[in-house]
Coordinates of C-alpha atoms in Angstrom, one line a residue:
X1 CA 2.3 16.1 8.7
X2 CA 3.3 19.1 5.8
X3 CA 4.8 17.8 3.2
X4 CA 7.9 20.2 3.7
X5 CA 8.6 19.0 7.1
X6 CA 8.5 15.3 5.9
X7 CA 11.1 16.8 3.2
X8 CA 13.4 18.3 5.7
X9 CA 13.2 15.2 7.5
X10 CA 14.4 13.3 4.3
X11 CA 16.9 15.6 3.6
X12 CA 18.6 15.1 7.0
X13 CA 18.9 11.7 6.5
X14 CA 19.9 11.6 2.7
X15 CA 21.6 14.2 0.2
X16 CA 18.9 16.8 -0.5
X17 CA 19.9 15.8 -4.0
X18 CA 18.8 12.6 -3.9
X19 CA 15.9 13.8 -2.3
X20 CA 14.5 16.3 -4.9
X21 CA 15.4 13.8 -7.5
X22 CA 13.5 10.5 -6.2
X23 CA 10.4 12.9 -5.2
X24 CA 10.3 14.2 -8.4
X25 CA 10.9 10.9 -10.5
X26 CA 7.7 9.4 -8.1
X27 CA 5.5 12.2 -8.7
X28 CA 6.1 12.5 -12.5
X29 CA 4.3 8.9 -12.7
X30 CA 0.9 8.3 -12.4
X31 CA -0.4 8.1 -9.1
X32 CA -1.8 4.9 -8.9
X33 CA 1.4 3.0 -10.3
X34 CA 3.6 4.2 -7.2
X35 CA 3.9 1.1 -5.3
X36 CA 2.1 -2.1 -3.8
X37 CA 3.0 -3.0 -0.6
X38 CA 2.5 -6.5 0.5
X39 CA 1.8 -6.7 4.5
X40 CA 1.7 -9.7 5.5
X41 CA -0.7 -11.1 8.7
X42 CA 2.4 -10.5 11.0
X43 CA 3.0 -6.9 10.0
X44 CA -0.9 -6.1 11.2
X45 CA -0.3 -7.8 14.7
X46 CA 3.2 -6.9 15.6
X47 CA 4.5 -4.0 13.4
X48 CA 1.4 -1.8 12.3
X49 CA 2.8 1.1 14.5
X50 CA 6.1 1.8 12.2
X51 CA 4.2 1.2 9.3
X52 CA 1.2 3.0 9.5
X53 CA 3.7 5.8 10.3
X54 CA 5.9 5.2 7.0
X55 CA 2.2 5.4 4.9
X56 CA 1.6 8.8 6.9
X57 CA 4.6 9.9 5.5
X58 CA 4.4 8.4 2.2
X59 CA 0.7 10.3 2.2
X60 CA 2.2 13.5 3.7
X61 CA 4.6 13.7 0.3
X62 CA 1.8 13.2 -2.0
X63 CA 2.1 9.3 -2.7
X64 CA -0.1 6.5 -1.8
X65 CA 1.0 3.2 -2.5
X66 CA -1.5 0.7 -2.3
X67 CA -1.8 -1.9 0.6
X68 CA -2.6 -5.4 0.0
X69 CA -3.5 -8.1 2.8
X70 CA -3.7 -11.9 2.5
X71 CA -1.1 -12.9 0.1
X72 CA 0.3 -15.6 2.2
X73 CA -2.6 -16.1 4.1
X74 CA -5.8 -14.7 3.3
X75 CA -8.0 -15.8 6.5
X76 CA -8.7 -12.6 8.5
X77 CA -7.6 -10.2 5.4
X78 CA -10.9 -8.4 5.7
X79 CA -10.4 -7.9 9.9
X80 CA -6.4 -7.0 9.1
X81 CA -7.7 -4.4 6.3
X82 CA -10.1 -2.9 8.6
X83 CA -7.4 -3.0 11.5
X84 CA -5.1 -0.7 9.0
X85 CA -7.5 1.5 7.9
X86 CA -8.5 2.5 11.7
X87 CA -5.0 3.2 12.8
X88 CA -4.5 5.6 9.5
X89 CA -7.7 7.4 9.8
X90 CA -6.9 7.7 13.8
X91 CA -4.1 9.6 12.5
X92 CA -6.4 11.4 9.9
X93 CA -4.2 9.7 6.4
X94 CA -7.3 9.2 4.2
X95 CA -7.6 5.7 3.3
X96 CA -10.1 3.0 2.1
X97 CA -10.7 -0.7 2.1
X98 CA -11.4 -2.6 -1.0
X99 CA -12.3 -6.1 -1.3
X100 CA -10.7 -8.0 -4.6
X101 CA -13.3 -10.5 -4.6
X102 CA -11.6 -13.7 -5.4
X103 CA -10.4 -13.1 -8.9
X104 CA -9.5 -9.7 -8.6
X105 CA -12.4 -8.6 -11.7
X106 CA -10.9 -5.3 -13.7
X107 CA -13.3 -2.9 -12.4
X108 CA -11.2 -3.0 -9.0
X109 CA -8.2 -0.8 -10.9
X110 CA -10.9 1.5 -11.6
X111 CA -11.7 1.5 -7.7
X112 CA -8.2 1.8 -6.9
X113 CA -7.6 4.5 -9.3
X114 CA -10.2 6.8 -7.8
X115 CA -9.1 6.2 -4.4
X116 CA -6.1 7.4 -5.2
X117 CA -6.9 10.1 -6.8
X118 CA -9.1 11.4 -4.3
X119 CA -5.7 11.3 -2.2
X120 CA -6.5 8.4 -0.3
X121 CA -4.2 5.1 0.8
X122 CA -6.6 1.8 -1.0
X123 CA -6.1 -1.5 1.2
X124 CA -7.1 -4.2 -0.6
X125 CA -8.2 -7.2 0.7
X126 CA -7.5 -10.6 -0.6
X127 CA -10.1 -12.0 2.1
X128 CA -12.9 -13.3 -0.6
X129 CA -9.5 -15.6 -2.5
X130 CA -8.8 -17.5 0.7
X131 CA -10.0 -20.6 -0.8
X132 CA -7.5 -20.2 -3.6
X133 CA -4.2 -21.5 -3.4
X134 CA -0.8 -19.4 -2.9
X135 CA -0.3 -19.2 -6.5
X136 CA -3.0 -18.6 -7.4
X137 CA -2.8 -15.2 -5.0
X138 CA 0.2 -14.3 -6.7
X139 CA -1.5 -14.7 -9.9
X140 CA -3.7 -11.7 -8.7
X141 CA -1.3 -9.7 -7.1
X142 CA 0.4 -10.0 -10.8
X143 CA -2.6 -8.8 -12.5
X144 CA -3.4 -5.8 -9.8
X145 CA 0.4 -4.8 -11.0
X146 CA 0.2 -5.4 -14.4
X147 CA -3.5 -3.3 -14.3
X148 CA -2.1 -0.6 -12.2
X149 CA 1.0 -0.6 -14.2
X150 CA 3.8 -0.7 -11.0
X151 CA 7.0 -2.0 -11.2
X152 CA 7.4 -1.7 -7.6
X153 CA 6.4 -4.3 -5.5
X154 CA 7.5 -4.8 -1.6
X155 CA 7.0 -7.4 0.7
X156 CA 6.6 -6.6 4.3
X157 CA 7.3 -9.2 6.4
X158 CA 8.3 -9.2 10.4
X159 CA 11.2 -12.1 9.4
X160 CA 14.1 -11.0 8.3
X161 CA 15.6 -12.1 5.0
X162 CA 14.5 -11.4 1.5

């Protein structure tokens, strides 16, 4: 998809405004502290359509957030990272898997890093930490942020709530 159709899109939606501005705040930061995007084992079974579309888009304006699987339950991360990857590359959004091993060692935000910059979506799989505790998850997830440098986290989840 061209990156000024996605924009038109956007702009029919929203105030063009508010458009220009959030594109240009995103893309003034560095590339790999855009966004994490939880997905949780749900999203991969019953929701993957609508959001492997919102990543195309996300992709299409120049911003790859990066997706992590197996937070809440890390069993079948690997399988639900390879799952994402196929529908994006289907629809020809460069992406990549990444396994964290299970304590997330620094030389991954190097990984990420380049995947990014070689304008492709990273999924990162929390597959090898399934025999850690929830917590102890979250403790990576907090240092893949903290490493990247994002402030902007989101949890996708097919339950409604926050």
């Amino acid at each position: 998809m061209e990156p000024e159709v996605i924009q038109r899109f956007l702009e029919s939606v929203g105030q063009k405004a508010d458009v220009d501005l959030y594109l240009k705040l995103f893309r003034a930061q560095r590339k790999e502290s855009f966004a994490i995007i939880v997905a949780d084992a749900q999203i991969v079974r019953a929701a993957l359509d609508p959001f492997h579309f919102d990543l195309r888009i996300l992709a299409g304006l120049g911003l790859y957030p990066v997706v992590l699987v197996g937070l809440l339950d890390a069993r079948d991360a690997d399988r639900q990272a390879q799952h994402i990857l196929e529908w994006l590359l289907e629809d020809e959004v460069p992406a990549q898997t990444i396994e964290s091993g299970p304590d997330m060692p620094a030389g991954i935000y190097a990984l990420v890093r380049e995947t990014i910059e070689k304008n492709n979506i990273p999924i990162v799989s929390l597959d090898a930490a399934k025999d850690l505790d929830i917590e102890s998850r979250f403790r990576l997830l907090h240092n893949l942020a903290i490493g990247l440098q994002t402030r902007k986290v989101v949890f996708l989840s097919t339950s409604t709530g926050l």
